[in-house]
PDB file of C-alpha atoms in Angstrom:
ATOM      1  CA  UNK A   1     -18.145  10.759  26.985  1.00 49.00           C
ATOM      2  CA  UNK A   2     -14.628  10.440  28.354  1.00 53.00           C
ATOM      3  CA  UNK A   3     -11.686  11.977  26.555  1.00 55.00           C
ATOM      4  CA  UNK A   4     -10.545   9.560  23.874  1.00 58.00           C
ATOM      5  CA  UNK A   5      -7.043   9.185  25.284  1.00 60.00           C
ATOM      6  CA  UNK A   6      -8.531   7.995  28.595  1.00 71.00           C
ATOM      7  CA  UNK A   7     -10.826   5.333  27.195  1.00 76.00           C
ATOM      8  CA  UNK A   8      -9.938   1.957  28.590  1.00 80.00           C
ATOM      9  CA  UNK A   9     -13.242   0.083  28.432  1.00 89.00           C
ATOM     10  CA  UNK A  10     -14.950  -1.183  25.316  1.00 92.00           C
ATOM     11  CA  UNK A  11     -18.287  -0.057  26.745  1.00 91.00           C
ATOM     12  CA  UNK A  12     -17.083   3.564  26.693  1.00 91.00           C
ATOM     13  CA  UNK A  13     -16.744   3.532  22.907  1.00 91.00           C
ATOM     14  CA  UNK A  14     -19.916   4.245  20.912  1.00 90.00           C
ATOM     15  CA  UNK A  15     -20.802   1.159  18.881  1.00 90.00           C
ATOM     16  CA  UNK A  16     -20.559   2.222  15.276  1.00 87.00           C
ATOM     17  CA  UNK A  17     -20.172   0.374  12.003  1.00 87.00           C
ATOM     18  CA  UNK A  18     -17.319   2.226  10.376  1.00 86.00           C
ATOM     19  CA  UNK A  19     -16.485  -0.190   7.576  1.00 90.00           C
ATOM     20  CA  UNK A  20     -19.231   0.745   5.178  1.00 89.00           C
ATOM     21  CA  UNK A  21     -19.346   0.180   1.423  1.00 92.00           C
ATOM     22  CA  UNK A  22     -18.848   3.085  -0.974  1.00 91.00           C
ATOM     23  CA  UNK A  23     -22.031   4.922  -1.965  1.00 91.00           C
ATOM     24  CA  UNK A  24     -24.074   3.051  -4.568  1.00 94.00           C
ATOM     25  CA  UNK A  25     -22.204  -0.236  -4.094  1.00 95.00           C
ATOM     26  CA  UNK A  26     -25.205  -2.142  -2.775  1.00 95.00           C
ATOM     27  CA  UNK A  27     -27.405  -0.931  -5.656  1.00 94.00           C
ATOM     28  CA  UNK A  28     -25.409  -2.835  -8.258  1.00 94.00           C
ATOM     29  CA  UNK A  29     -24.341  -5.813  -6.151  1.00 96.00           C
ATOM     30  CA  UNK A  30     -27.401  -7.996  -6.865  1.00 94.00           C
ATOM     31  CA  UNK A  31     -26.985  -7.563 -10.585  1.00 94.00           C
ATOM     32  CA  UNK A  32     -23.285  -8.413 -10.520  1.00 95.00           C
ATOM     33  CA  UNK A  33     -23.858 -11.530  -8.424  1.00 95.00           C
ATOM     34  CA  UNK A  34     -26.651 -12.778 -10.668  1.00 93.00           C
ATOM     35  CA  UNK A  35     -24.589 -12.075 -13.786  1.00 93.00           C
ATOM     36  CA  UNK A  36     -21.715 -14.079 -12.302  1.00 91.00           C
ATOM     37  CA  UNK A  37     -24.052 -16.961 -11.495  1.00 90.00           C
ATOM     38  CA  UNK A  38     -25.401 -16.892 -15.052  1.00 87.00           C
ATOM     39  CA  UNK A  39     -21.839 -16.893 -16.335  1.00 83.00           C
ATOM     40  CA  UNK A  40     -20.995 -19.925 -14.223  1.00 75.00           C
ATOM     41  CA  UNK A  41     -23.534 -21.931 -16.175  1.00 65.00           C
ATOM     42  CA  UNK A  42     -21.188 -21.619 -19.129  1.00 52.00           C
ATOM     43  CA  UNK A  43     -17.557 -22.696 -19.263  1.00 44.00           C
ATOM     44  CA  UNK A  44     -15.564 -20.496 -16.901  1.00 43.00           C
ATOM     45  CA  UNK A  45     -12.058 -21.763 -17.442  1.00 46.00           C
ATOM     46  CA  UNK A  46     -11.928 -22.686 -13.769  1.00 48.00           C
ATOM     47  CA  UNK A  47     -11.003 -26.237 -14.725  1.00 48.00           C
ATOM     48  CA  UNK A  48      -7.940 -24.899 -16.469  1.00 49.00           C
ATOM     49  CA  UNK A  49      -6.828 -23.215 -13.257  1.00 52.00           C
ATOM     50  CA  UNK A  50      -7.385 -26.403 -11.287  1.00 55.00           C
ATOM     51  CA  UNK A  51      -5.440 -28.459 -13.765  1.00 58.00           C
ATOM     52  CA  UNK A  52      -2.667 -25.864 -13.708  1.00 61.00           C
ATOM     53  CA  UNK A  53      -2.457 -26.195  -9.941  1.00 63.00           C
ATOM     54  CA  UNK A  54      -2.475 -29.982 -10.114  1.00 65.00           C
ATOM     55  CA  UNK A  55       0.186 -29.928 -12.820  1.00 68.00           C
ATOM     56  CA  UNK A  56       2.375 -27.743 -10.620  1.00 68.00           C
ATOM     57  CA  UNK A  57       1.827 -30.080  -7.660  1.00 70.00           C
ATOM     58  CA  UNK A  58       2.704 -33.095  -9.818  1.00 72.00           C
ATOM     59  CA  UNK A  59       5.863 -31.345 -11.033  1.00 72.00           C
ATOM     60  CA  UNK A  60       6.838 -30.597  -7.442  1.00 68.00           C
ATOM     61  CA  UNK A  61       6.181 -34.125  -6.160  1.00 72.00           C
ATOM     62  CA  UNK A  62       7.794 -35.709  -9.203  1.00 69.00           C
ATOM     63  CA  UNK A  63      10.943 -33.598  -8.870  1.00 67.00           C
ATOM     64  CA  UNK A  64      11.262 -34.477  -5.206  1.00 64.00           C
ATOM     65  CA  UNK A  65      10.607 -38.177  -5.765  1.00 68.00           C
ATOM     66  CA  UNK A  66      13.258 -38.297  -8.511  1.00 66.00           C
ATOM     67  CA  UNK A  67      15.768 -36.756  -6.137  1.00 62.00           C
ATOM     68  CA  UNK A  68      14.946 -39.281  -3.446  1.00 62.00           C
ATOM     69  CA  UNK A  69      15.236 -42.158  -5.892  1.00 63.00           C
ATOM     70  CA  UNK A  70      18.851 -41.254  -6.520  1.00 59.00           C
ATOM     71  CA  UNK A  71      19.606 -42.701  -3.141  1.00 57.00           C
ATOM     72  CA  UNK A  72      20.920 -39.854  -1.039  1.00 59.00           C
ATOM     73  CA  UNK A  73      18.608 -38.456   1.584  1.00 63.00           C
ATOM     74  CA  UNK A  74      18.801 -34.778   0.797  1.00 68.00           C
ATOM     75  CA  UNK A  75      17.692 -32.172   3.301  1.00 72.00           C
ATOM     76  CA  UNK A  76      14.368 -30.411   2.727  1.00 68.00           C
ATOM     77  CA  UNK A  77      16.305 -27.246   1.811  1.00 71.00           C
ATOM     78  CA  UNK A  78      18.292 -29.142  -0.836  1.00 74.00           C
ATOM     79  CA  UNK A  79      15.161 -30.771  -2.207  1.00 71.00           C
ATOM     80  CA  UNK A  80      13.278 -27.514  -2.494  1.00 69.00           C
ATOM     81  CA  UNK A  81      16.286 -25.852  -4.110  1.00 76.00           C
ATOM     82  CA  UNK A  82      15.938 -28.280  -7.017  1.00 76.00           C
ATOM     83  CA  UNK A  83      12.363 -27.229  -7.753  1.00 76.00           C
ATOM     84  CA  UNK A  84      11.770 -24.102  -9.787  1.00 73.00           C
ATOM     85  CA  UNK A  85      10.413 -21.029  -8.005  1.00 72.00           C
ATOM     86  CA  UNK A  86       7.508 -20.948 -10.459  1.00 68.00           C
ATOM     87  CA  UNK A  87       6.464 -24.486  -9.555  1.00 72.00           C
ATOM     88  CA  UNK A  88       6.685 -23.755  -5.844  1.00 68.00           C
ATOM     89  CA  UNK A  89       4.778 -20.476  -6.167  1.00 65.00           C
ATOM     90  CA  UNK A  90       2.071 -22.124  -8.262  1.00 63.00           C
ATOM     91  CA  UNK A  91       1.786 -25.006  -5.838  1.00 64.00           C
ATOM     92  CA  UNK A  92       1.520 -22.738  -2.804  1.00 60.00           C
ATOM     93  CA  UNK A  93      -0.966 -20.503  -4.570  1.00 58.00           C
ATOM     94  CA  UNK A  94      -3.484 -23.301  -4.906  1.00 56.00           C
ATOM     95  CA  UNK A  95      -2.710 -25.374  -1.869  1.00 58.00           C
ATOM     96  CA  UNK A  96      -3.503 -24.629   1.733  1.00 56.00           C
ATOM     97  CA  UNK A  97      -0.229 -26.071   2.922  1.00 57.00           C
ATOM     98  CA  UNK A  98       2.185 -23.592   4.394  1.00 52.00           C
ATOM     99  CA  UNK A  99       5.903 -23.899   3.701  1.00 50.00           C
ATOM    100  CA  UNK A 100       6.373 -25.050   7.285  1.00 49.00           C
ATOM    101  CA  UNK A 101       3.873 -27.837   6.745  1.00 56.00           C
ATOM    102  CA  UNK A 102       5.626 -28.883   3.552  1.00 54.00           C
ATOM    103  CA  UNK A 103       8.990 -28.949   5.315  1.00 54.00           C
ATOM    104  CA  UNK A 104       7.444 -30.951   8.098  1.00 52.00           C
ATOM    105  CA  UNK A 105       5.988 -33.426   5.628  1.00 56.00           C
ATOM    106  CA  UNK A 106       9.322 -33.802   3.903  1.00 56.00           C
ATOM    107  CA  UNK A 107      10.985 -34.601   7.157  1.00 52.00           C
ATOM    108  CA  UNK A 108       8.588 -37.302   8.251  1.00 44.00           C
ATOM    109  CA  UNK A 109       6.778 -38.794   5.298  1.00 42.00           C
ATOM    110  CA  UNK A 110       7.941 -40.969   2.490  1.00 41.00           C
ATOM    111  CA  UNK A 111       7.337 -39.211  -0.804  1.00 42.00           C
ATOM    112  CA  UNK A 112       5.296 -41.208  -3.252  1.00 42.00           C
ATOM    113  CA  UNK A 113       6.822 -42.225  -6.542  1.00 36.00           C
ATOM    114  CA  UNK A 114       5.547 -41.151  -9.946  1.00 37.00           C
ATOM    115  CA  UNK A 115       3.803 -44.496 -10.503  1.00 35.00           C
ATOM    116  CA  UNK A 116       1.827 -44.363  -7.288  1.00 36.00           C
ATOM    117  CA  UNK A 117       0.824 -40.704  -7.634  1.00 36.00           C
ATOM    118  CA  UNK A 118      -0.150 -40.268 -11.248  1.00 38.00           C
ATOM    119  CA  UNK A 119      -3.027 -42.769 -11.511  1.00 40.00           C
ATOM    120  CA  UNK A 120      -4.757 -41.067  -8.570  1.00 41.00           C
ATOM    121  CA  UNK A 121      -4.695 -37.665 -10.227  1.00 49.00           C
ATOM    122  CA  UNK A 122      -7.478 -38.499 -12.644  1.00 52.00           C
ATOM    123  CA  UNK A 123      -9.962 -36.503 -10.552  1.00 57.00           C
ATOM    124  CA  UNK A 124     -13.029 -34.494 -11.446  1.00 59.00           C
ATOM    125  CA  UNK A 125     -13.342 -30.800 -10.546  1.00 60.00           C
ATOM    126  CA  UNK A 126     -15.766 -31.737  -7.760  1.00 62.00           C
ATOM    127  CA  UNK A 127     -13.346 -34.226  -6.243  1.00 61.00           C
ATOM    128  CA  UNK A 128     -10.526 -31.705  -6.400  1.00 61.00           C
ATOM    129  CA  UNK A 129     -12.724 -29.111  -4.754  1.00 63.00           C
ATOM    130  CA  UNK A 130     -13.596 -31.556  -1.981  1.00 65.00           C
ATOM    131  CA  UNK A 131      -9.922 -32.200  -1.353  1.00 62.00           C
ATOM    132  CA  UNK A 132      -9.143 -28.488  -1.258  1.00 60.00           C
ATOM    133  CA  UNK A 133     -12.079 -27.842   1.066  1.00 63.00           C
ATOM    134  CA  UNK A 134     -10.828 -30.572   3.349  1.00 61.00           C
ATOM    135  CA  UNK A 135      -7.481 -28.812   3.669  1.00 58.00           C
ATOM    136  CA  UNK A 136      -9.247 -25.530   4.309  1.00 53.00           C
ATOM    137  CA  UNK A 137     -11.286 -26.983   7.144  1.00 43.00           C
ATOM    138  CA  UNK A 138      -8.366 -28.619   8.827  1.00 38.00           C
ATOM    139  CA  UNK A 139      -6.031 -25.707   8.179  1.00 36.00           C
TER     140      UNK A 139
ATOM    141  CA  UNK B   1     -32.770 -11.981  13.997  1.00 46.00           C
ATOM    142  CA  UNK B   2     -36.115 -12.198  12.234  1.00 46.00           C
ATOM    143  CA  UNK B   3     -36.729 -14.869   9.658  1.00 48.00           C
ATOM    144  CA  UNK B   4     -39.917 -13.324   8.313  1.00 46.00           C
ATOM    145  CA  UNK B   5     -39.816 -14.806   4.862  1.00 58.00           C
ATOM    146  CA  UNK B   6     -37.978 -17.984   5.719  1.00 66.00           C
ATOM    147  CA  UNK B   7     -40.590 -20.608   4.897  1.00 71.00           C
ATOM    148  CA  UNK B   8     -41.814 -19.048   1.668  1.00 81.00           C
ATOM    149  CA  UNK B   9     -38.311 -18.171   0.594  1.00 83.00           C
ATOM    150  CA  UNK B  10     -37.106 -21.696   1.303  1.00 82.00           C
ATOM    151  CA  UNK B  11     -39.996 -23.291  -0.575  1.00 84.00           C
ATOM    152  CA  UNK B  12     -39.322 -21.064  -3.547  1.00 86.00           C
ATOM    153  CA  UNK B  13     -35.586 -21.799  -3.420  1.00 86.00           C
ATOM    154  CA  UNK B  14     -36.260 -25.528  -3.538  1.00 84.00           C
ATOM    155  CA  UNK B  15     -38.592 -25.218  -6.502  1.00 86.00           C
ATOM    156  CA  UNK B  16     -36.600 -24.996  -9.773  1.00 87.00           C
ATOM    157  CA  UNK B  17     -39.312 -22.887 -11.420  1.00 89.00           C
ATOM    158  CA  UNK B  18     -39.112 -20.166  -8.761  1.00 89.00           C
ATOM    159  CA  UNK B  19     -35.509 -20.623  -7.667  1.00 89.00           C
ATOM    160  CA  UNK B  20     -33.970 -17.775  -9.625  1.00 89.00           C
ATOM    161  CA  UNK B  21     -36.527 -15.253  -8.385  1.00 90.00           C
ATOM    162  CA  UNK B  22     -36.267 -16.485  -4.795  1.00 91.00           C
ATOM    163  CA  UNK B  23     -32.503 -16.313  -4.921  1.00 93.00           C
ATOM    164  CA  UNK B  24     -32.705 -12.717  -6.095  1.00 93.00           C
ATOM    165  CA  UNK B  25     -34.802 -12.003  -2.984  1.00 92.00           C
ATOM    166  CA  UNK B  26     -32.267 -13.820  -0.812  1.00 93.00           C
ATOM    167  CA  UNK B  27     -29.416 -11.722  -2.211  1.00 95.00           C
ATOM    168  CA  UNK B  28     -31.413  -8.569  -1.653  1.00 94.00           C
ATOM    169  CA  UNK B  29     -32.306  -9.580   1.917  1.00 93.00           C
ATOM    170  CA  UNK B  30     -28.853 -10.643   3.048  1.00 95.00           C
ATOM    171  CA  UNK B  31     -26.325  -8.696   0.957  1.00 96.00           C
ATOM    172  CA  UNK B  32     -25.795  -5.929   3.523  1.00 96.00           C
ATOM    173  CA  UNK B  33     -25.341  -8.329   6.422  1.00 96.00           C
ATOM    174  CA  UNK B  34     -23.044 -10.611   4.457  1.00 97.00           C
ATOM    175  CA  UNK B  35     -21.009  -7.606   3.327  1.00 97.00           C
ATOM    176  CA  UNK B  36     -20.768  -6.397   6.941  1.00 96.00           C
ATOM    177  CA  UNK B  37     -19.524  -9.756   8.235  1.00 97.00           C
ATOM    178  CA  UNK B  38     -17.021 -10.180   5.404  1.00 97.00           C
ATOM    179  CA  UNK B  39     -15.772  -6.590   5.355  1.00 95.00           C
ATOM    180  CA  UNK B  40     -14.991  -6.639   9.070  1.00 95.00           C
ATOM    181  CA  UNK B  41     -12.821  -9.671   8.456  1.00 96.00           C
ATOM    182  CA  UNK B  42     -10.995  -8.806   5.218  1.00 95.00           C
ATOM    183  CA  UNK B  43     -11.067  -5.012   5.861  1.00 93.00           C
ATOM    184  CA  UNK B  44     -10.400  -3.916   2.275  1.00 92.00           C
ATOM    185  CA  UNK B  45     -13.562  -3.095   0.321  1.00 93.00           C
ATOM    186  CA  UNK B  46     -12.372  -4.625  -2.974  1.00 93.00           C
ATOM    187  CA  UNK B  47     -11.454  -7.854  -1.206  1.00 94.00           C
ATOM    188  CA  UNK B  48     -14.821  -7.823   0.562  1.00 96.00           C
ATOM    189  CA  UNK B  49     -16.570  -7.367  -2.779  1.00 97.00           C
ATOM    190  CA  UNK B  50     -14.818 -10.453  -4.211  1.00 96.00           C
ATOM    191  CA  UNK B  51     -15.581 -12.561  -1.141  1.00 97.00           C
ATOM    192  CA  UNK B  52     -19.231 -11.467  -0.941  1.00 98.00           C
ATOM    193  CA  UNK B  53     -19.773 -12.497  -4.552  1.00 97.00           C
ATOM    194  CA  UNK B  54     -18.119 -15.851  -3.858  1.00 96.00           C
ATOM    195  CA  UNK B  55     -20.397 -16.336  -0.850  1.00 97.00           C
ATOM    196  CA  UNK B  56     -23.538 -15.891  -2.910  1.00 97.00           C
ATOM    197  CA  UNK B  57     -22.240 -18.069  -5.728  1.00 96.00           C
ATOM    198  CA  UNK B  58     -21.556 -20.792  -3.173  1.00 95.00           C
ATOM    199  CA  UNK B  59     -25.028 -20.342  -1.664  1.00 95.00           C
ATOM    200  CA  UNK B  60     -26.527 -20.722  -5.136  1.00 94.00           C
ATOM    201  CA  UNK B  61     -24.563 -23.913  -5.781  1.00 92.00           C
ATOM    202  CA  UNK B  62     -25.419 -25.401  -2.401  1.00 90.00           C
ATOM    203  CA  UNK B  63     -29.118 -24.581  -2.143  1.00 87.00           C
ATOM    204  CA  UNK B  64     -30.039 -28.231  -2.609  1.00 84.00           C
ATOM    205  CA  UNK B  65     -27.780 -29.232   0.265  1.00 83.00           C
ATOM    206  CA  UNK B  66     -29.496 -26.868   2.698  1.00 83.00           C
ATOM    207  CA  UNK B  67     -32.042 -28.987   4.555  1.00 76.00           C
ATOM    208  CA  UNK B  68     -33.649 -26.298   6.639  1.00 75.00           C
ATOM    209  CA  UNK B  69     -32.551 -27.842   9.934  1.00 74.00           C
ATOM    210  CA  UNK B  70     -30.746 -24.640  10.878  1.00 80.00           C
ATOM    211  CA  UNK B  71     -31.887 -21.044  10.487  1.00 85.00           C
ATOM    212  CA  UNK B  72     -31.341 -19.665   7.006  1.00 88.00           C
ATOM    213  CA  UNK B  73     -29.174 -16.823   8.299  1.00 91.00           C
ATOM    214  CA  UNK B  74     -27.054 -19.339  10.243  1.00 93.00           C
ATOM    215  CA  UNK B  75     -26.332 -21.202   7.027  1.00 93.00           C
ATOM    216  CA  UNK B  76     -25.587 -17.981   5.150  1.00 95.00           C
ATOM    217  CA  UNK B  77     -23.337 -16.633   7.907  1.00 96.00           C
ATOM    218  CA  UNK B  78     -21.531 -19.982   8.095  1.00 95.00           C
ATOM    219  CA  UNK B  79     -20.671 -19.840   4.409  1.00 96.00           C
ATOM    220  CA  UNK B  80     -19.719 -16.157   4.681  1.00 97.00           C
ATOM    221  CA  UNK B  81     -17.452 -16.920   7.664  1.00 97.00           C
ATOM    222  CA  UNK B  82     -15.778 -19.826   5.914  1.00 96.00           C
ATOM    223  CA  UNK B  83     -15.174 -17.824   2.746  1.00 97.00           C
ATOM    224  CA  UNK B  84     -13.742 -14.887   4.694  1.00 97.00           C
ATOM    225  CA  UNK B  85     -11.459 -17.122   6.779  1.00 96.00           C
ATOM    226  CA  UNK B  86     -10.373 -19.005   3.678  1.00 95.00           C
ATOM    227  CA  UNK B  87      -9.574 -15.707   1.935  1.00 95.00           C
ATOM    228  CA  UNK B  88      -7.449 -14.615   4.891  1.00 94.00           C
ATOM    229  CA  UNK B  89      -5.592 -17.939   4.961  1.00 92.00           C
ATOM    230  CA  UNK B  90      -4.741 -17.519   1.298  1.00 90.00           C
ATOM    231  CA  UNK B  91      -3.685 -13.920   1.808  1.00 87.00           C
ATOM    232  CA  UNK B  92      -1.493 -14.935   4.731  1.00 86.00           C
ATOM    233  CA  UNK B  93       0.112 -17.664   2.651  1.00 83.00           C
ATOM    234  CA  UNK B  94       0.768 -15.353  -0.293  1.00 79.00           C
ATOM    235  CA  UNK B  95       2.467 -12.914   2.055  1.00 76.00           C
ATOM    236  CA  UNK B  96       4.525 -15.524   3.858  1.00 72.00           C
ATOM    237  CA  UNK B  97       7.806 -14.064   2.650  1.00 70.00           C
ATOM    238  CA  UNK B  98       6.803 -10.491   1.997  1.00 69.00           C
ATOM    239  CA  UNK B  99       5.475  -9.205   5.300  1.00 73.00           C
ATOM    240  CA  UNK B 100       2.817  -9.414   7.952  1.00 79.00           C
ATOM    241  CA  UNK B 101      -0.654  -9.543   6.438  1.00 81.00           C
ATOM    242  CA  UNK B 102      -2.092  -7.882   9.548  1.00 83.00           C
ATOM    243  CA  UNK B 103      -0.003  -4.807   8.830  1.00 83.00           C
ATOM    244  CA  UNK B 104      -1.498  -4.711   5.365  1.00 83.00           C
ATOM    245  CA  UNK B 105      -5.003  -4.993   6.830  1.00 87.00           C
ATOM    246  CA  UNK B 106      -4.163  -2.187   9.264  1.00 86.00           C
ATOM    247  CA  UNK B 107      -3.043  -0.017   6.345  1.00 84.00           C
ATOM    248  CA  UNK B 108      -6.381  -0.659   4.663  1.00 84.00           C
ATOM    249  CA  UNK B 109      -8.031   0.528   7.877  1.00 86.00           C
ATOM    250  CA  UNK B 110      -6.149   3.819   7.717  1.00 82.00           C
ATOM    251  CA  UNK B 111      -7.535   4.415   4.243  1.00 77.00           C
ATOM    252  CA  UNK B 112     -11.005   2.966   4.814  1.00 75.00           C
ATOM    253  CA  UNK B 113     -13.973   4.930   3.617  1.00 60.00           C
ATOM    254  CA  UNK B 114     -16.208   5.650   6.585  1.00 60.00           C
ATOM    255  CA  UNK B 115     -13.546   6.183   9.220  1.00 64.00           C
ATOM    256  CA  UNK B 116     -14.067   9.938   8.942  1.00 62.00           C
ATOM    257  CA  UNK B 117     -11.053  10.735  11.094  1.00 62.00           C
ATOM    258  CA  UNK B 118     -12.659   9.069  14.104  1.00 80.00           C
ATOM    259  CA  UNK B 119      -9.498   8.226  16.044  1.00 85.00           C
ATOM    260  CA  UNK B 120     -11.056   6.090  18.745  1.00 88.00           C
ATOM    261  CA  UNK B 121     -12.950   4.005  16.194  1.00 90.00           C
ATOM    262  CA  UNK B 122      -9.749   3.536  14.218  1.00 89.00           C
ATOM    263  CA  UNK B 123      -7.937   2.493  17.386  1.00 91.00           C
ATOM    264  CA  UNK B 124     -10.726   0.050  18.209  1.00 93.00           C
ATOM    265  CA  UNK B 125     -10.519  -1.480  14.731  1.00 93.00           C
ATOM    266  CA  UNK B 126      -6.749  -1.838  15.083  1.00 93.00           C
ATOM    267  CA  UNK B 127      -7.230  -3.445  18.489  1.00 94.00           C
ATOM    268  CA  UNK B 128      -9.677  -5.937  16.983  1.00 96.00           C
ATOM    269  CA  UNK B 129      -7.121  -6.707  14.273  1.00 94.00           C
ATOM    270  CA  UNK B 130      -4.686  -7.966  16.890  1.00 94.00           C
ATOM    271  CA  UNK B 131      -7.006 -10.907  17.599  1.00 95.00           C
ATOM    272  CA  UNK B 132      -6.514 -14.215  15.802  1.00 94.00           C
ATOM    273  CA  UNK B 133      -8.888 -14.449  12.835  1.00 95.00           C
ATOM    274  CA  UNK B 134     -11.381 -16.895  14.351  1.00 95.00           C
ATOM    275  CA  UNK B 135     -11.514 -14.965  17.618  1.00 96.00           C
ATOM    276  CA  UNK B 136     -12.008 -11.779  15.600  1.00 96.00           C
ATOM    277  CA  UNK B 137     -14.913 -13.428  13.807  1.00 97.00           C
ATOM    278  CA  UNK B 138     -16.500 -14.445  17.110  1.00 97.00           C
ATOM    279  CA  UNK B 139     -15.961 -10.985  18.556  1.00 97.00           C
ATOM    280  CA  UNK B 140     -17.577  -9.349  15.509  1.00 97.00           C
ATOM    281  CA  UNK B 141     -20.596 -11.665  15.673  1.00 97.00           C
ATOM    282  CA  UNK B 142     -21.148 -10.909  19.348  1.00 97.00           C
ATOM    283  CA  UNK B 143     -20.239  -7.226  19.483  1.00 97.00           C
ATOM    284  CA  UNK B 144     -21.379  -5.855  16.125  1.00 96.00           C
ATOM    285  CA  UNK B 145     -24.012  -8.347  14.950  1.00 95.00           C
ATOM    286  CA  UNK B 146     -25.263  -8.831  18.529  1.00 96.00           C
ATOM    287  CA  UNK B 147     -25.909 -12.522  17.953  1.00 96.00           C
ATOM    288  CA  UNK B 148     -26.600 -14.880  20.843  1.00 97.00           C
ATOM    289  CA  UNK B 149     -23.879 -17.317  21.794  1.00 97.00           C
ATOM    290  CA  UNK B 150     -26.161 -20.159  20.694  1.00 96.00           C
ATOM    291  CA  UNK B 151     -26.457 -18.580  17.251  1.00 96.00           C
ATOM    292  CA  UNK B 152     -22.701 -18.062  16.973  1.00 97.00           C
ATOM    293  CA  UNK B 153     -22.218 -21.668  18.084  1.00 96.00           C
ATOM    294  CA  UNK B 154     -24.468 -22.850  15.252  1.00 94.00           C
ATOM    295  CA  UNK B 155     -22.493 -20.760  12.754  1.00 95.00           C
ATOM    296  CA  UNK B 156     -18.978 -21.586  13.885  1.00 94.00           C
ATOM    297  CA  UNK B 157     -19.440 -25.076  15.296  1.00 92.00           C
ATOM    298  CA  UNK B 158     -17.856 -24.004  18.580  1.00 92.00           C
ATOM    299  CA  UNK B 159     -19.315 -24.725  22.024  1.00 95.00           C
ATOM    300  CA  UNK B 160     -21.160 -21.954  23.844  1.00 96.00           C
ATOM    301  CA  UNK B 161     -18.685 -22.193  26.737  1.00 95.00           C
ATOM    302  CA  UNK B 162     -15.766 -21.873  24.363  1.00 95.00           C
ATOM    303  CA  UNK B 163     -17.368 -18.870  22.687  1.00 96.00           C
ATOM    304  CA  UNK B 164     -17.964 -17.087  26.004  1.00 96.00           C
ATOM    305  CA  UNK B 165     -14.362 -17.609  27.021  1.00 96.00           C
ATOM    306  CA  UNK B 166     -13.133 -16.476  23.599  1.00 95.00           C
ATOM    307  CA  UNK B 167     -15.280 -13.322  23.633  1.00 97.00           C
ATOM    308  CA  UNK B 168     -14.288 -12.268  27.149  1.00 96.00           C
ATOM    309  CA  UNK B 169     -10.642 -12.891  26.374  1.00 95.00           C
ATOM    310  CA  UNK B 170     -11.017 -10.832  23.193  1.00 96.00           C
ATOM    311  CA  UNK B 171     -12.563  -7.923  25.114  1.00 97.00           C
ATOM    312  CA  UNK B 172      -9.670  -8.016  27.585  1.00 96.00           C
ATOM    313  CA  UNK B 173      -7.105  -7.978  24.813  1.00 96.00           C
ATOM    314  CA  UNK B 174      -8.871  -5.086  23.110  1.00 96.00           C
ATOM    315  CA  UNK B 175      -9.051  -3.076  26.336  1.00 95.00           C
ATOM    316  CA  UNK B 176      -5.367  -3.708  26.990  1.00 94.00           C
ATOM    317  CA  UNK B 177      -4.626  -2.350  23.523  1.00 94.00           C
ATOM    318  CA  UNK B 178      -6.818   0.708  24.137  1.00 92.00           C
ATOM    319  CA  UNK B 179      -4.809   1.833  27.172  1.00 89.00           C
ATOM    320  CA  UNK B 180      -1.471   1.574  25.354  1.00 81.00           C
TER     321      UNK B 180
END
């Protein structure tokens, strides 16, 4: 084999799986997966997380729509400055939108008012998951 | 890749009375391969552990939606790929203001169990990390898993021509990194 500092071709490097699990990891993996699946049959609290994310999104959209209603077209920076850091962090945590995408949306799209947004938020967990998956695929 | 138990395993998975047992066999059969695919993407073992468990939970939930029109491993790898990519997207987003997530992945590489001070392997892993995530996934499937382009196409939904171009470009980028 060539000296390591002279290797320039992939074919000169021995193919080796170096990212292996710690010893014994695989022995307990089956059990942990099956236990998690059993646990999912009961209430997991996942819905609470989803609703928390939706609540944060609603707070964000509502705050922005209220600002727009006041008549002045504020800049995206000004709009975001009015929303609490917690709401933004929570929203970003559970959404696949990047800040750049949000800024872009603010610059081009009309933000929906409270009346037009709220009735549509009566969604099941499955519907919410579908929406999130859709963003993941297109992201 | 051999699908020795595919038909019996599939029949058992579809039957509610044997589903649990069949799924246990599926986990046992595929856990190492799923871990390998995921770990090479997320790098950190603890992150890989979380993602692998999510993959199998998703497989369990979606058994009824699997129609058997693609190979079982294709379906499993597809879900594993999607979960790993989704994890990385979330990680990237969380780190938007706090640093480059690739640097964090590279740090995990430095501390990875199994590197055993093998400098050239570490350099190769760091070279692979410079690739965009989807290209990295394709590279790993071709180079490490030794899948055919047609199989990778079925997993990723990319054309064979596109995959060939992506892989060759990835190899070039890696070799350029190696001579630095």
